[in-house]
Amino acid sequence: MSTRSKFDSKLADLKEKLLEMESLAETAVRDSLSALINHDIEKANRVIDGDDKIDALEHEIHDRALLLIARESPVAKDLRTLNVALKVSSEVERMADMAVNIAKSTLHIGNEKHFKEILDIPKMMDLALEMVSMSVKAYIDEDVMLAQKCAEKDDEVDKMFGNLVHELIGMVPDNPNATNQIIQLSFVCRFIERIADHSTNIAENVIYLVTGKTFNLNE
């Protein structure tokens, strides 16, 4: 096998590890919301405990990428590819952290009955997870147009976030006994909004990977 083929094979392995990490992070996010909706304390704890595996994968990806940089002395596009792999893995790890935060909010609420049915938060989560899928696919396929479409959805998530938090805080006067729950649900909305932001950051890195130019898609 040629030196180039070996390098390409190692890059492919790195992407596979990233996909594995993203799958675990996405599952953690979905499980954290499920735990919140269903008062599933056991599932919330599993999300928190499972974060170590995602962290370990991030460390493995970083070690592999840095080893390739040190041993292969890549230039131009290859160096960008490794640099972006490091950045994308960090964004995915932060998404997993948001899942942990949602799980912790579930623990703070405990078995307290929801003062209102949770309907809009899952809709916001669905949109954020759509962005996650789009951004990761854009990364794997090096698809600039898909990355841009992903970033465009961030405005929708931001709008939903603003509306939901405004609605929740407005309910405090009529539901003083549910103040803690309302605050925790507001935090959850914020965590979901951050998941969308991390997806946008991945989209920005896709554009940098392909074009070599830096764009702020959150503007």
PDB file of C-alpha atoms in Angstrom:
ATOM      1  CA  MET A   1       0.000   0.000   0.000  1.00  0.00           C
ATOM      2  CA  SER A   2       1.349   3.432  -0.961  1.00  0.00           C
ATOM      3  CA  THR A   3       2.001   6.179   1.563  1.00  0.00           C
ATOM      4  CA  ARG A   4      -0.963   8.118   0.145  1.00  0.00           C
ATOM      5  CA  SER A   5      -3.264   5.113   0.417  1.00  0.00           C
ATOM      6  CA  LYS A   6      -2.217   4.508   4.016  1.00  0.00           C
ATOM      7  CA  PHE A   7      -2.871   8.141   4.880  1.00  0.00           C
ATOM      8  CA  ASP A   8      -6.301   8.057   3.204  1.00  0.00           C
ATOM      9  CA  SER A   9      -7.133   4.848   5.050  1.00  0.00           C
ATOM     10  CA  LYS A  10      -6.270   6.448   8.389  1.00  0.00           C
ATOM     11  CA  LEU A  11      -8.389   9.487   7.521  1.00  0.00           C
ATOM     12  CA  ALA A  12     -11.300   7.174   6.689  1.00  0.00           C
ATOM     13  CA  ASP A  13     -10.851   5.424  10.057  1.00  0.00           C
ATOM     14  CA  LEU A  14     -10.936   8.823  11.758  1.00  0.00           C
ATOM     15  CA  LYS A  15     -14.241   9.670  10.074  1.00  0.00           C
ATOM     16  CA  GLU A  16     -15.666   6.321  11.161  1.00  0.00           C
ATOM     17  CA  LYS A  17     -14.751   7.103  14.754  1.00  0.00           C
ATOM     18  CA  LEU A  18     -16.416  10.499  14.398  1.00  0.00           C
ATOM     19  CA  LEU A  19     -19.576   8.854  13.084  1.00  0.00           C
ATOM     20  CA  GLU A  20     -19.561   6.457  16.025  1.00  0.00           C
ATOM     21  CA  MET A  21     -19.151   9.364  18.419  1.00  0.00           C
ATOM     22  CA  GLU A  22     -21.937  11.359  16.721  1.00  0.00           C
ATOM     23  CA  SER A  23     -24.294   8.374  16.899  1.00  0.00           C
ATOM     24  CA  LEU A  24     -23.696   8.013  20.640  1.00  0.00           C
ATOM     25  CA  ALA A  25     -24.151  11.749  21.181  1.00  0.00           C
ATOM     26  CA  GLU A  26     -27.392  11.833  19.197  1.00  0.00           C
ATOM     27  CA  THR A  27     -28.732   8.854  21.135  1.00  0.00           C
ATOM     28  CA  ALA A  28     -27.817  10.593  24.393  1.00  0.00           C
ATOM     29  CA  VAL A  29     -29.683  13.730  23.296  1.00  0.00           C
ATOM     30  CA  ARG A  30     -32.795  11.755  22.342  1.00  0.00           C
ATOM     31  CA  ASP A  31     -32.678   9.734  25.558  1.00  0.00           C
ATOM     32  CA  SER A  32     -32.260  12.847  27.688  1.00  0.00           C
ATOM     33  CA  LEU A  33     -35.443  14.381  26.271  1.00  0.00           C
ATOM     34  CA  SER A  34     -37.300  11.088  26.615  1.00  0.00           C
ATOM     35  CA  ALA A  35     -36.218  10.927  30.256  1.00  0.00           C
ATOM     36  CA  LEU A  36     -37.481  14.466  30.814  1.00  0.00           C
ATOM     37  CA  ILE A  37     -40.888  13.832  29.250  1.00  0.00           C
ATOM     38  CA  ASN A  38     -41.419  10.491  30.977  1.00  0.00           C
ATOM     39  CA  HIS A  39     -39.933  11.309  34.412  1.00  0.00           C
ATOM     40  CA  ASP A  40     -37.455   8.502  33.733  1.00  0.00           C
ATOM     41  CA  ILE A  41     -34.806   9.066  36.381  1.00  0.00           C
ATOM     42  CA  GLU A  42     -33.010   5.823  35.536  1.00  0.00           C
ATOM     43  CA  LYS A  43     -32.628   6.802  31.886  1.00  0.00           C
ATOM     44  CA  ALA A  44     -31.420  10.282  32.869  1.00  0.00           C
ATOM     45  CA  ASN A  45     -28.703   8.697  35.000  1.00  0.00           C
ATOM     46  CA  ARG A  46     -27.711   6.407  32.123  1.00  0.00           C
ATOM     47  CA  VAL A  47     -27.256   9.457  29.886  1.00  0.00           C
ATOM     48  CA  ILE A  48     -25.003  11.051  32.494  1.00  0.00           C
ATOM     49  CA  ASP A  49     -22.991   7.853  33.039  1.00  0.00           C
ATOM     50  CA  GLY A  50     -22.648   7.258  29.289  1.00  0.00           C
ATOM     51  CA  ASP A  51     -20.899  10.562  28.718  1.00  0.00           C
ATOM     52  CA  ASP A  52     -17.554   9.038  29.700  1.00  0.00           C
ATOM     53  CA  LYS A  53     -17.610   6.804  26.611  1.00  0.00           C
ATOM     54  CA  ILE A  54     -18.214   9.813  24.350  1.00  0.00           C
ATOM     55  CA  ASP A  55     -15.403  11.727  26.055  1.00  0.00           C
ATOM     56  CA  ALA A  56     -13.096   8.749  25.565  1.00  0.00           C
ATOM     57  CA  LEU A  57     -13.913   8.654  21.844  1.00  0.00           C
ATOM     58  CA  GLU A  58     -13.143  12.356  21.548  1.00  0.00           C
ATOM     59  CA  HIS A  59      -9.748  11.791  23.186  1.00  0.00           C
ATOM     60  CA  GLU A  60      -9.069   8.866  20.846  1.00  0.00           C
ATOM     61  CA  ILE A  61      -9.951  10.968  17.787  1.00  0.00           C
ATOM     62  CA  HIS A  62      -7.715  13.799  18.981  1.00  0.00           C
ATOM     63  CA  ASP A  63      -4.828  11.404  19.659  1.00  0.00           C
ATOM     64  CA  ARG A  64      -5.158   9.809  16.220  1.00  0.00           C
ATOM     65  CA  ALA A  65      -5.368  13.159  14.433  1.00  0.00           C
ATOM     66  CA  LEU A  66      -2.398  14.622  16.282  1.00  0.00           C
ATOM     67  CA  LEU A  67      -0.379  11.464  15.622  1.00  0.00           C
ATOM     68  CA  LEU A  68      -1.098  11.786  11.899  1.00  0.00           C
ATOM     69  CA  ILE A  69      -0.032  15.435  11.975  1.00  0.00           C
ATOM     70  CA  ALA A  70       3.185  14.563  13.801  1.00  0.00           C
ATOM     71  CA  ARG A  71       4.111  11.533  11.681  1.00  0.00           C
ATOM     72  CA  GLU A  72       2.884  12.486   8.226  1.00  0.00           C
ATOM     73  CA  SER A  73       3.525  16.258   8.244  1.00  0.00           C
ATOM     74  CA  PRO A  74       0.409  16.852   6.085  1.00  0.00           C
ATOM     75  CA  VAL A  75       0.055  20.044   4.066  1.00  0.00           C
ATOM     76  CA  ALA A  76      -2.772  22.077   2.532  1.00  0.00           C
ATOM     77  CA  LYS A  77      -6.068  20.160   2.309  1.00  0.00           C
ATOM     78  CA  ASP A  78      -4.850  17.176   4.344  1.00  0.00           C
ATOM     79  CA  LEU A  79      -3.904  19.443   7.233  1.00  0.00           C
ATOM     80  CA  ARG A  80      -7.282  21.188   7.009  1.00  0.00           C
ATOM     81  CA  THR A  81      -8.987  17.794   7.055  1.00  0.00           C
ATOM     82  CA  LEU A  82      -7.270  16.813  10.298  1.00  0.00           C
ATOM     83  CA  ASN A  83      -7.819  20.228  11.838  1.00  0.00           C
ATOM     84  CA  VAL A  84     -11.528  20.082  11.030  1.00  0.00           C
ATOM     85  CA  ALA A  85     -11.798  16.530  12.407  1.00  0.00           C
ATOM     86  CA  LEU A  86     -10.485  17.842  15.731  1.00  0.00           C
ATOM     87  CA  LYS A  87     -12.977  20.709  15.702  1.00  0.00           C
ATOM     88  CA  VAL A  88     -15.950  18.571  14.693  1.00  0.00           C
ATOM     89  CA  SER A  89     -15.241  16.025  17.430  1.00  0.00           C
ATOM     90  CA  SER A  90     -15.153  18.872  19.965  1.00  0.00           C
ATOM     91  CA  GLU A  91     -18.526  20.163  18.749  1.00  0.00           C
ATOM     92  CA  VAL A  92     -20.039  16.668  18.988  1.00  0.00           C
ATOM     93  CA  GLU A  93     -18.654  16.276  22.504  1.00  0.00           C
ATOM     94  CA  ARG A  94     -20.326  19.537  23.491  1.00  0.00           C
ATOM     95  CA  MET A  95     -23.627  18.284  22.083  1.00  0.00           C
ATOM     96  CA  ALA A  96     -23.275  15.266  24.360  1.00  0.00           C
ATOM     97  CA  ASP A  97     -22.630  17.652  27.254  1.00  0.00           C
ATOM     98  CA  MET A  98     -25.971  19.309  26.467  1.00  0.00           C
ATOM     99  CA  ALA A  99     -27.632  15.887  26.722  1.00  0.00           C
ATOM    100  CA  VAL A 100     -26.061  15.495  30.171  1.00  0.00           C
ATOM    101  CA  ASN A 101     -27.354  18.943  31.149  1.00  0.00           C
ATOM    102  CA  ILE A 102     -30.880  18.025  30.040  1.00  0.00           C
ATOM    103  CA  ALA A 103     -30.622  14.800  32.042  1.00  0.00           C
ATOM    104  CA  LYS A 104     -29.545  16.795  35.104  1.00  0.00           C
ATOM    105  CA  SER A 105     -32.553  19.092  34.678  1.00  0.00           C
ATOM    106  CA  THR A 106     -34.694  15.950  34.675  1.00  0.00           C
ATOM    107  CA  LEU A 107     -33.137  14.961  38.006  1.00  0.00           C
ATOM    108  CA  HIS A 108     -33.804  18.448  39.396  1.00  0.00           C
ATOM    109  CA  ILE A 109     -37.473  18.150  38.447  1.00  0.00           C
ATOM    110  CA  GLY A 110     -37.595  14.603  39.774  1.00  0.00           C
ATOM    111  CA  ASN A 111     -41.020  13.012  39.986  1.00  0.00           C
ATOM    112  CA  GLU A 112     -42.783  16.360  40.244  1.00  0.00           C
ATOM    113  CA  LYS A 113     -45.820  16.288  37.953  1.00  0.00           C
ATOM    114  CA  HIS A 114     -45.402  18.498  34.901  1.00  0.00           C
ATOM    115  CA  PHE A 115     -47.464  21.625  35.396  1.00  0.00           C
ATOM    116  CA  LYS A 116     -48.281  21.523  31.670  1.00  0.00           C
ATOM    117  CA  GLU A 117     -47.875  18.946  28.940  1.00  0.00           C
ATOM    118  CA  ILE A 118     -44.483  19.185  27.240  1.00  0.00           C
ATOM    119  CA  LEU A 119     -45.314  19.583  23.553  1.00  0.00           C
ATOM    120  CA  ASP A 120     -43.265  22.395  22.031  1.00  0.00           C
ATOM    121  CA  ILE A 121     -39.876  21.450  23.472  1.00  0.00           C
ATOM    122  CA  PRO A 122     -39.803  18.154  21.496  1.00  0.00           C
ATOM    123  CA  LYS A 123     -40.611  20.110  18.312  1.00  0.00           C
ATOM    124  CA  MET A 124     -37.624  22.340  18.968  1.00  0.00           C
ATOM    125  CA  MET A 125     -35.493  19.273  19.650  1.00  0.00           C
ATOM    126  CA  ASP A 126     -36.607  17.641  16.383  1.00  0.00           C
ATOM    127  CA  LEU A 127     -35.429  20.681  14.454  1.00  0.00           C
ATOM    128  CA  ALA A 128     -32.104  20.798  16.329  1.00  0.00           C
ATOM    129  CA  LEU A 129     -31.522  17.086  15.670  1.00  0.00           C
ATOM    130  CA  GLU A 130     -32.326  17.616  12.003  1.00  0.00           C
ATOM    131  CA  MET A 131     -29.533  20.184  12.004  1.00  0.00           C
ATOM    132  CA  VAL A 132     -27.205  17.673  13.665  1.00  0.00           C
ATOM    133  CA  SER A 133     -27.889  15.103  10.937  1.00  0.00           C
ATOM    134  CA  MET A 134     -27.488  17.677   8.180  1.00  0.00           C
ATOM    135  CA  SER A 135     -24.221  19.058   9.529  1.00  0.00           C
ATOM    136  CA  VAL A 136     -22.643  15.629  10.002  1.00  0.00           C
ATOM    137  CA  LYS A 137     -23.748  14.470   6.541  1.00  0.00           C
ATOM    138  CA  ALA A 138     -22.342  17.706   5.109  1.00  0.00           C
ATOM    139  CA  TYR A 139     -19.055  16.945   6.869  1.00  0.00           C
ATOM    140  CA  ILE A 140     -18.851  13.354   5.644  1.00  0.00           C
ATOM    141  CA  ASP A 141     -19.797  14.322   2.064  1.00  0.00           C
ATOM    142  CA  GLU A 142     -17.923  17.660   2.153  1.00  0.00           C
ATOM    143  CA  ASP A 143     -21.152  19.263   0.938  1.00  0.00           C
ATOM    144  CA  VAL A 144     -21.035  23.068   1.206  1.00  0.00           C
ATOM    145  CA  MET A 145     -24.627  23.593   0.053  1.00  0.00           C
ATOM    146  CA  LEU A 146     -25.967  21.217   2.702  1.00  0.00           C
ATOM    147  CA  ALA A 147     -23.841  22.956   5.330  1.00  0.00           C
ATOM    148  CA  GLN A 148     -25.383  26.281   4.365  1.00  0.00           C
ATOM    149  CA  LYS A 149     -28.918  24.842   4.483  1.00  0.00           C
ATOM    150  CA  CYS A 150     -28.194  23.488   7.949  1.00  0.00           C
ATOM    151  CA  ALA A 151     -27.078  26.902   9.191  1.00  0.00           C
ATOM    152  CA  GLU A 152     -30.219  28.545   7.786  1.00  0.00           C
ATOM    153  CA  LYS A 153     -32.343  26.438  10.130  1.00  0.00           C
ATOM    154  CA  ASP A 154     -30.588  27.929  13.152  1.00  0.00           C
ATOM    155  CA  ASP A 155     -32.772  31.037  12.908  1.00  0.00           C
ATOM    156  CA  GLU A 156     -35.860  28.838  13.312  1.00  0.00           C
ATOM    157  CA  VAL A 157     -34.426  27.236  16.431  1.00  0.00           C
ATOM    158  CA  ASP A 158     -33.496  30.640  17.862  1.00  0.00           C
ATOM    159  CA  LYS A 159     -37.030  31.901  17.264  1.00  0.00           C
ATOM    160  CA  MET A 160     -38.562  28.851  18.937  1.00  0.00           C
ATOM    161  CA  PHE A 161     -36.155  29.242  21.847  1.00  0.00           C
ATOM    162  CA  GLY A 162     -37.132  32.893  22.385  1.00  0.00           C
ATOM    163  CA  ASN A 163     -40.852  32.147  22.184  1.00  0.00           C
ATOM    164  CA  LEU A 164     -40.701  29.143  24.488  1.00  0.00           C
ATOM    165  CA  VAL A 165     -38.670  30.812  27.214  1.00  0.00           C
ATOM    166  CA  HIS A 166     -40.872  33.917  27.061  1.00  0.00           C
ATOM    167  CA  GLU A 167     -43.948  31.697  27.418  1.00  0.00           C
ATOM    168  CA  LEU A 168     -42.468  29.674  30.275  1.00  0.00           C
ATOM    169  CA  ILE A 169     -41.315  32.666  32.310  1.00  0.00           C
ATOM    170  CA  GLY A 170     -44.716  34.266  31.775  1.00  0.00           C
ATOM    171  CA  MET A 171     -46.311  31.283  33.514  1.00  0.00           C
ATOM    172  CA  VAL A 172     -44.464  31.786  36.802  1.00  0.00           C
ATOM    173  CA  PRO A 173     -46.980  34.218  38.382  1.00  0.00           C
ATOM    174  CA  ASP A 174     -49.868  31.789  37.863  1.00  0.00           C
ATOM    175  CA  ASN A 175     -47.821  28.724  38.835  1.00  0.00           C
ATOM    176  CA  PRO A 176     -45.573  29.801  41.734  1.00  0.00           C
ATOM    177  CA  ASN A 177     -45.245  26.238  43.030  1.00  0.00           C
ATOM    178  CA  ALA A 178     -43.811  25.192  39.658  1.00  0.00           C
ATOM    179  CA  THR A 179     -41.101  27.872  39.572  1.00  0.00           C
ATOM    180  CA  ASN A 180     -38.231  25.374  39.830  1.00  0.00           C
ATOM    181  CA  GLN A 181     -39.717  23.240  37.050  1.00  0.00           C
ATOM    182  CA  ILE A 182     -40.256  26.273  34.823  1.00  0.00           C
ATOM    183  CA  ILE A 183     -36.647  27.361  35.344  1.00  0.00           C
ATOM    184  CA  GLN A 184     -35.380  23.854  34.521  1.00  0.00           C
ATOM    185  CA  LEU A 185     -37.524  23.670  31.371  1.00  0.00           C
ATOM    186  CA  SER A 186     -36.147  27.067  30.335  1.00  0.00           C
ATOM    187  CA  PHE A 187     -32.652  25.660  30.809  1.00  0.00           C
ATOM    188  CA  VAL A 188     -33.596  22.674  28.638  1.00  0.00           C
ATOM    189  CA  CYS A 189     -34.681  25.054  25.879  1.00  0.00           C
ATOM    190  CA  ARG A 190     -31.314  26.766  26.144  1.00  0.00           C
ATOM    191  CA  PHE A 191     -29.470  23.450  25.956  1.00  0.00           C
ATOM    192  CA  ILE A 192     -31.375  22.519  22.793  1.00  0.00           C
ATOM    193  CA  GLU A 193     -30.568  25.900  21.291  1.00  0.00           C
ATOM    194  CA  ARG A 194     -26.896  25.230  22.001  1.00  0.00           C
ATOM    195  CA  ILE A 195     -27.115  21.866  20.198  1.00  0.00           C
ATOM    196  CA  ALA A 196     -28.288  23.778  17.128  1.00  0.00           C
ATOM    197  CA  ASP A 197     -25.396  26.221  17.549  1.00  0.00           C
ATOM    198  CA  HIS A 198     -22.891  23.360  17.662  1.00  0.00           C
ATOM    199  CA  SER A 199     -24.419  22.003  14.439  1.00  0.00           C
ATOM    200  CA  THR A 200     -23.922  25.411  12.841  1.00  0.00           C
ATOM    201  CA  ASN A 201     -20.308  25.381  13.988  1.00  0.00           C
ATOM    202  CA  ILE A 202     -19.824  22.019  12.261  1.00  0.00           C
ATOM    203  CA  ALA A 203     -21.373  23.507   9.121  1.00  0.00           C
ATOM    204  CA  GLU A 204     -18.890  26.384   9.272  1.00  0.00           C
ATOM    205  CA  ASN A 205     -16.044  23.898   9.535  1.00  0.00           C
ATOM    206  CA  VAL A 206     -17.344  22.037   6.480  1.00  0.00           C
ATOM    207  CA  ILE A 207     -17.139  25.246   4.450  1.00  0.00           C
ATOM    208  CA  TYR A 208     -13.628  25.883   5.766  1.00  0.00           C
ATOM    209  CA  LEU A 209     -12.634  22.305   4.931  1.00  0.00           C
ATOM    210  CA  VAL A 210     -13.789  22.577   1.328  1.00  0.00           C
ATOM    211  CA  THR A 211     -12.941  26.209   0.521  1.00  0.00           C
ATOM    212  CA  GLY A 212     -10.187  27.108   2.972  1.00  0.00           C
ATOM    213  CA  LYS A 213     -12.244  30.176   3.929  1.00  0.00           C
ATOM    214  CA  THR A 214     -13.758  30.980   7.314  1.00  0.00           C
ATOM    215  CA  PHE A 215     -17.410  32.032   7.546  1.00  0.00           C
ATOM    216  CA  ASN A 216     -19.579  32.985  10.505  1.00  0.00           C
ATOM    217  CA  LEU A 217     -22.926  31.387   9.693  1.00  0.00           C
ATOM    218  CA  ASN A 218     -24.485  32.580  12.963  1.00  0.00           C
ATOM    219  CA  GLU A 219     -24.518  36.182  11.807  1.00  0.00           C
TER     220      GLU A 219
END
